[in-house]
Short mmCIF file of N, CA, C and O in Angstrom, two decimals:
data_model
loop_
_atom_site.label_atom_id
_atom_site.label_comp_id
_atom_site.label_asym_id
_atom_site.label_seq_id
_atom_site.Cartn_x
_atom_site.Cartn_y
_atom_site.Cartn_z
N UNK A 55 149.03 103.87 24.01
CA UNK A 55 149.40 104.29 24.94
C UNK A 55 150.00 102.76 25.87
O UNK A 55 149.49 101.90 25.73
N UNK A 56 151.48 102.92 25.94
CA UNK A 56 151.79 101.77 27.11
C UNK A 56 151.28 101.42 28.08
O UNK A 56 150.57 102.05 29.04
N UNK A 57 150.72 100.09 28.32
CA UNK A 57 150.06 99.73 29.73
C UNK A 57 150.66 100.07 30.89
O UNK A 57 150.07 100.85 31.71
N UNK A 58 151.92 100.56 30.81
CA UNK A 58 152.85 100.98 32.40
C UNK A 58 152.45 102.68 32.40
O UNK A 58 152.09 102.81 33.48
N UNK A 59 152.57 103.27 31.28
CA UNK A 59 151.95 104.55 31.51
C UNK A 59 150.45 104.81 31.79
O UNK A 59 150.24 105.26 32.82
N UNK A 60 149.74 103.80 31.15
CA UNK A 60 148.31 104.05 31.59
C UNK A 60 147.93 103.24 32.82
O UNK A 60 147.12 104.17 33.61
N UNK A 61 148.66 102.59 33.49
CA UNK A 61 148.49 102.20 34.97
C UNK A 61 148.94 103.33 35.74
O UNK A 61 148.10 103.56 36.71
N UNK A 62 149.91 103.80 35.21
CA UNK A 62 150.56 105.07 36.44
C UNK A 62 149.49 106.04 36.30
O UNK A 62 149.30 106.79 37.12
N UNK A 63 148.95 106.35 35.21
CA UNK A 63 147.98 107.72 35.02
C UNK A 63 146.63 107.04 35.47
O UNK A 63 146.10 108.17 36.46
N UNK A 64 146.37 105.92 35.58
CA UNK A 64 145.00 105.28 36.36
C UNK A 64 145.08 105.26 37.65
O UNK A 64 144.34 106.10 38.58
N UNK A 65 146.42 105.39 38.21
CA UNK A 65 146.80 104.98 39.38
C UNK A 65 146.48 106.52 40.32
O UNK A 65 145.78 106.83 41.27
N UNK A 66 146.89 107.54 39.77
CA UNK A 66 146.79 109.25 39.95
C UNK A 66 145.42 109.23 39.85
O UNK A 66 144.83 110.09 40.82
N UNK A 67 144.47 109.01 38.83
CA UNK A 67 143.01 109.36 38.65
C UNK A 67 142.33 108.52 39.92
O UNK A 67 141.17 109.26 40.21
N UNK A 68 142.61 107.35 40.23
CA UNK A 68 141.99 106.62 41.02
C UNK A 68 141.83 107.07 42.62
O UNK A 68 141.18 107.57 43.15
N UNK A 69 143.04 107.62 43.11
CA UNK A 69 143.51 108.34 44.03
C UNK A 69 142.84 109.64 43.98
O UNK A 69 141.92 110.06 45.18
N UNK A 70 142.62 110.45 43.10
CA UNK A 70 142.32 111.69 43.17
C UNK A 70 140.55 111.54 43.30
O UNK A 70 139.82 112.27 43.92
N UNK A 71 139.80 110.40 42.49
CA UNK A 71 138.21 110.30 42.25
C UNK A 71 137.68 109.25 43.15
O UNK A 71 136.55 109.30 42.84
N UNK A 72 138.50 108.27 43.58
CA UNK A 72 137.60 107.09 44.12
C UNK A 72 136.56 107.38 44.87
O UNK A 72 135.63 106.98 45.10
N UNK A 73 136.79 108.31 46.09
CA UNK A 73 135.88 108.69 47.09
C UNK A 73 134.68 109.16 46.48
O UNK A 73 133.68 108.67 47.06
N UNK A 74 135.08 109.91 45.75
CA UNK A 74 133.66 110.74 45.09
C UNK A 74 132.86 109.60 44.38
O UNK A 74 131.37 109.79 44.57
N UNK A 75 133.47 108.93 43.37
CA UNK A 75 132.73 108.07 42.74
C UNK A 75 131.98 106.83 43.80
O UNK A 75 130.92 106.34 43.48
N UNK A 76 133.04 106.29 44.55
CA UNK A 76 132.20 105.54 45.80
C UNK A 76 130.94 106.03 46.46
O UNK A 76 129.83 105.37 46.78
N UNK A 77 131.16 107.27 46.89
CA UNK A 77 130.05 107.81 47.66
C UNK A 77 129.27 107.88 46.88
O UNK A 77 127.74 108.00 47.14
N UNK A 78 129.08 108.47 45.42
CA UNK A 78 127.94 108.71 44.69
C UNK A 78 127.11 107.29 44.36
O UNK A 78 125.99 107.13 44.53
N UNK A 79 127.92 106.20 44.25
CA UNK A 79 127.20 104.90 43.94
C UNK A 79 126.74 104.38 45.13
O UNK A 79 125.36 103.82 44.98
N UNK A 80 127.06 104.51 46.14
CA UNK A 80 126.67 104.25 47.38
C UNK A 80 125.22 104.93 47.97
O UNK A 80 124.29 104.63 48.05
N UNK A 81 125.19 106.25 47.59
CA UNK A 81 124.31 107.02 47.34
C UNK A 81 123.13 106.75 46.77
O UNK A 81 121.79 106.55 47.32
N UNK A 82 123.20 106.41 45.17
CA UNK A 82 122.25 105.84 44.41
C UNK A 82 121.56 104.52 45.10
O UNK A 82 120.76 104.01 44.87
N UNK A 83 122.57 103.45 45.39
CA UNK A 83 122.36 102.06 45.41
C UNK A 83 122.06 102.02 47.00
O UNK A 83 121.19 100.81 47.39
N UNK A 84 122.49 102.44 48.11
CA UNK A 84 122.21 102.23 49.39
C UNK A 84 122.85 100.95 49.90
O UNK A 84 122.61 100.29 50.98
N UNK A 85 123.73 100.32 49.05
CA UNK A 85 124.36 99.41 49.45
C UNK A 85 126.32 99.30 49.28
O UNK A 85 126.63 99.50 48.23
N UNK A 86 126.51 99.39 50.35
CA UNK A 86 128.11 99.87 50.32
C UNK A 86 129.04 98.86 49.24
O UNK A 86 129.79 98.79 48.42
N UNK A 87 128.74 97.41 49.71
CA UNK A 87 129.31 96.52 48.70
C UNK A 87 129.10 96.38 47.26
O UNK A 87 130.12 96.56 46.32
N UNK A 88 128.00 96.78 47.08
CA UNK A 88 127.44 96.87 45.30
C UNK A 88 128.32 98.25 45.19
O UNK A 88 128.76 98.55 43.77
N UNK A 89 128.07 99.25 45.82
CA UNK A 89 128.85 100.42 45.17
C UNK A 89 130.20 100.54 45.04
O UNK A 89 130.91 101.07 43.72
N UNK A 90 130.95 99.44 45.90
CA UNK A 90 132.60 99.14 45.44
C UNK A 90 132.53 98.47 44.27
O UNK A 90 133.56 98.86 43.62
N UNK A 91 131.48 97.51 43.80
CA UNK A 91 131.74 96.60 42.49
C UNK A 91 131.56 97.70 41.36
O UNK A 91 132.41 97.97 40.45
N UNK A 92 130.64 98.73 41.72
CA UNK A 92 130.39 99.65 40.32
C UNK A 92 131.61 100.84 40.31
O UNK A 92 132.02 100.96 39.15
N UNK A 93 132.06 101.03 41.60
CA UNK A 93 133.20 101.90 41.32
C UNK A 93 134.53 101.17 40.88
O UNK A 93 135.06 101.72 39.85
N UNK A 94 134.60 100.26 41.14
CA UNK A 94 135.86 99.39 40.29
C UNK A 94 135.43 99.01 38.67
O UNK A 94 136.10 99.27 38.00
N UNK A 95 134.28 98.93 38.41
CA UNK A 95 133.91 98.38 36.95
C UNK A 95 134.07 99.97 36.33
O UNK A 95 134.28 100.12 34.93
N UNK A 96 133.57 101.39 36.98
CA UNK A 96 133.60 102.68 36.27
C UNK A 96 135.47 102.77 36.26
O UNK A 96 135.84 103.27 35.04
N UNK A 97 136.12 102.42 36.85
CA UNK A 97 137.75 102.69 36.76
C UNK A 97 138.04 101.45 35.91
O UNK A 97 139.13 101.76 35.05
N UNK A 98 137.37 100.50 35.63
CA UNK A 98 137.93 99.70 34.79
C UNK A 98 137.78 99.94 33.25
O UNK A 98 138.50 99.95 32.37
N UNK A 99 136.74 100.71 33.15
CA UNK A 99 135.98 101.41 31.85
C UNK A 99 137.20 102.42 31.42
O UNK A 99 137.70 102.53 30.31
N UNK A 100 137.68 103.44 32.44
CA UNK A 100 138.35 104.35 32.31
C UNK A 100 139.52 103.64 31.76
O UNK A 100 140.54 104.45 30.97
N UNK A 101 140.23 102.94 32.42
CA UNK A 101 141.43 102.00 32.11
C UNK A 101 141.51 101.67 30.71
O UNK A 101 142.82 101.76 30.24
N UNK A 102 140.48 101.02 30.18
CA UNK A 102 140.62 100.54 28.71
C UNK A 102 140.62 101.81 27.73
O UNK A 102 140.89 101.62 26.91
N UNK A 103 139.87 102.62 28.27
CA UNK A 103 139.89 104.26 27.43
C UNK A 103 141.12 104.53 27.71
O UNK A 103 141.78 104.88 26.50
N UNK A 104 141.72 104.47 28.33
CA UNK A 104 143.32 105.00 28.47
C UNK A 104 143.91 104.22 27.87
O UNK A 104 145.04 104.64 27.01
N UNK A 105 144.39 103.17 27.91
CA UNK A 105 144.97 101.95 27.19
C UNK A 105 145.06 102.13 25.69
O UNK A 105 145.89 101.84 24.74
N UNK A 106 143.48 102.11 25.28
CA UNK A 106 143.37 102.69 23.64
C UNK A 106 143.43 104.24 23.47
O UNK A 106 142.86 104.28 22.31
N UNK A 107 144.33 104.96 24.04
CA UNK A 107 144.47 106.15 24.00
C UNK A 107 143.34 106.91 23.48
O UNK A 107 143.17 108.10 22.44
N UNK A 108 142.10 106.76 24.26
CA UNK A 108 140.97 107.54 23.97
C UNK A 108 140.60 108.33 25.34
O UNK A 108 139.50 108.33 25.90
N UNK A 109 141.41 108.70 26.04
CA UNK A 109 141.36 109.66 27.27
C UNK A 109 140.10 110.51 27.18
O UNK A 109 140.31 111.23 26.57
N UNK A 110 139.07 110.32 28.10
CA UNK A 110 138.38 111.18 28.11
C UNK A 110 138.69 112.75 28.47
O UNK A 110 139.81 112.67 29.23
N UNK A 111 138.55 113.88 27.91
CA UNK A 111 138.96 115.27 28.67
C UNK A 111 138.72 115.51 29.50
O UNK A 111 139.14 116.29 30.37
N UNK A 112 137.34 114.85 30.29
CA UNK A 112 137.19 115.36 31.74
C UNK A 112 136.80 113.79 32.44
O UNK A 112 135.77 113.15 32.28
N UNK A 113 137.93 113.13 33.12
CA UNK A 113 137.90 112.01 33.47
C UNK A 113 136.96 111.60 34.68
O UNK A 113 136.36 110.94 34.84
N UNK A 114 136.98 112.81 35.36
CA UNK A 114 135.71 112.99 36.53
C UNK A 114 134.47 112.71 36.28
O UNK A 114 133.59 111.93 36.77
N UNK A 115 134.33 113.37 35.12
CA UNK A 115 132.39 113.17 34.47
C UNK A 115 132.82 112.03 33.74
O UNK A 115 131.17 111.38 34.21
N UNK A 116 133.34 111.54 33.18
CA UNK A 116 133.20 110.30 32.59
C UNK A 116 133.15 109.11 33.70
O UNK A 116 132.13 108.31 33.50
N UNK A 117 134.07 109.12 34.68
CA UNK A 117 133.64 108.26 35.75
C UNK A 117 132.53 108.55 36.33
O UNK A 117 131.81 107.50 37.00
N UNK A 118 132.00 109.23 36.56
CA UNK A 118 130.83 109.89 37.64
C UNK A 118 129.63 109.42 36.43
O UNK A 118 128.79 108.94 37.22
N UNK A 119 129.76 109.50 35.42
CA UNK A 119 128.42 109.33 34.45
C UNK A 119 128.71 107.81 34.27
O UNK A 119 127.49 107.24 34.59
N UNK A 120 129.27 107.11 34.13
CA UNK A 120 129.92 105.88 34.02
C UNK A 120 129.15 105.05 35.36
O UNK A 120 128.51 104.13 35.07
N UNK A 121 129.61 105.51 36.34
CA UNK A 121 129.49 105.02 37.74
C UNK A 121 127.70 105.16 37.68
O UNK A 121 127.03 103.99 38.26
N UNK A 122 127.51 106.17 37.68
CA UNK A 122 125.99 106.46 38.05
C UNK A 122 124.89 105.74 36.79
O UNK A 122 123.98 105.10 37.57
N UNK A 123 125.48 105.46 35.74
CA UNK A 123 124.45 104.80 34.71
C UNK A 123 124.40 103.49 35.32
O UNK A 123 123.14 102.57 35.35
N UNK A 124 125.77 102.52 35.59
CA UNK A 124 125.56 101.47 35.90
C UNK A 124 124.68 101.13 37.08
O UNK A 124 124.07 100.09 37.22
N UNK A 125 124.85 102.06 38.27
CA UNK A 125 124.36 101.89 39.39
C UNK A 125 122.64 102.05 39.33
O UNK A 125 122.03 101.11 39.89
N UNK A 126 122.41 102.85 38.38
CA UNK A 126 120.89 103.11 37.61
C UNK A 126 120.31 101.49 37.02
O UNK A 126 119.19 101.46 37.48
N UNK A 127 121.32 101.22 36.52
CA UNK A 127 120.96 100.04 35.49
C UNK A 127 120.70 98.81 36.76
O UNK A 127 119.86 98.06 36.45
N UNK A 128 121.61 98.76 37.87
CA UNK A 128 121.44 97.72 38.78
C UNK A 128 119.94 97.92 39.39
O UNK A 128 119.30 97.04 39.48
N UNK A 129 120.17 99.11 39.80
CA UNK A 129 118.45 99.22 40.61
C UNK A 129 117.31 98.67 39.91
O UNK A 129 116.50 98.37 39.97
N UNK A 130 117.52 99.17 38.38
CA UNK A 130 116.41 99.07 37.56
C UNK A 130 116.11 97.17 37.18
O UNK A 130 115.24 96.87 37.34
N UNK A 131 117.55 96.69 37.22
CA UNK A 131 117.28 95.45 36.73
C UNK A 131 116.86 94.59 38.04
O UNK A 131 116.23 93.68 37.79
N UNK A 132 117.01 94.96 39.19
CA UNK A 132 116.95 94.46 40.38
C UNK A 132 115.14 94.76 40.63
O UNK A 132 114.48 93.43 41.09
N UNK A 133 114.67 95.76 40.13
CA UNK A 133 113.14 95.94 40.13
C UNK A 133 112.38 95.11 39.18
O UNK A 133 111.52 94.55 39.50
N UNK A 134 113.16 94.79 37.98
CA UNK A 134 112.48 94.13 37.01
C UNK A 134 112.51 92.60 37.53
O UNK A 134 111.42 92.02 37.22
N UNK A 135 113.70 92.20 38.08
CA UNK A 135 113.74 90.74 38.56
C UNK A 135 112.55 90.54 39.67
O UNK A 135 112.07 89.67 39.82
N UNK A 136 112.39 91.53 40.45
CA UNK A 136 111.26 91.39 41.59
C UNK A 136 110.10 91.50 40.93
O UNK A 136 109.22 90.44 41.33
N UNK A 137 109.91 92.15 40.15
CA UNK A 137 108.38 92.11 39.09
C UNK A 137 108.09 90.67 38.82
O UNK A 137 107.11 90.37 38.50
N UNK A 138 109.25 90.44 37.99
CA UNK A 138 109.02 89.08 37.23
C UNK A 138 108.97 87.91 38.01
O UNK A 138 107.89 86.83 37.93
N UNK A 139 109.54 88.08 39.36
CA UNK A 139 109.30 86.71 40.55
C UNK A 139 107.88 87.08 41.04
O UNK A 139 106.99 86.05 41.29
N UNK A 140 107.11 88.25 41.34
CA UNK A 140 106.13 88.45 42.01
C UNK A 140 104.95 87.75 40.90
O UNK A 140 103.96 87.42 41.07
N UNK A 141 105.34 88.19 39.88
CA UNK A 141 104.44 87.48 38.61
C UNK A 141 104.11 86.11 38.46
O UNK A 141 103.06 85.80 38.23
N UNK A 142 105.60 85.51 38.13
CA UNK A 142 105.48 84.00 38.62
C UNK A 142 104.95 83.27 39.59
O UNK A 142 104.32 82.32 39.60
N UNK A 143 105.06 84.15 40.98
CA UNK A 143 104.47 83.60 42.02
C UNK A 143 103.04 83.52 42.18
O UNK A 143 102.61 82.51 42.61
N UNK A 144 102.53 84.74 41.20
CA UNK A 144 101.10 84.73 41.26
C UNK A 144 100.41 83.92 40.32
O UNK A 144 99.01 83.75 40.32
N UNK A 145 101.05 83.38 39.47
CA UNK A 145 100.30 82.67 38.12
C UNK A 145 100.14 81.17 38.52
O UNK A 145 100.58 80.60 39.66
#
C-alpha cells in the first residue's frame, strides 16, 4: 500500500478509536502521560501493518489488544524494577 494511502486510512482510524484506546490505557496505568505514549505506540504498530498490506480484520480489536498488552508490560516492568532496587538496597 502506498504510504499516502496508508496515512489517510490511519487518520480515519485514529479519529475513530483514539479516545477509546487512550481511556483504556489510562485506566490500566493510572498515568495520563504514559497512557498517551502507549496509545501512540499502538497506532504506530497499526500504521506499520497498514503500510505492509497486513491490515487487521478488526482494527479496533488490534489497537485495544496492542495497547493493553503494552500497558500491562509497562506495569510489570515497573514492579520488577522496584523489586530489584529494593533487593539491591537491602543487600
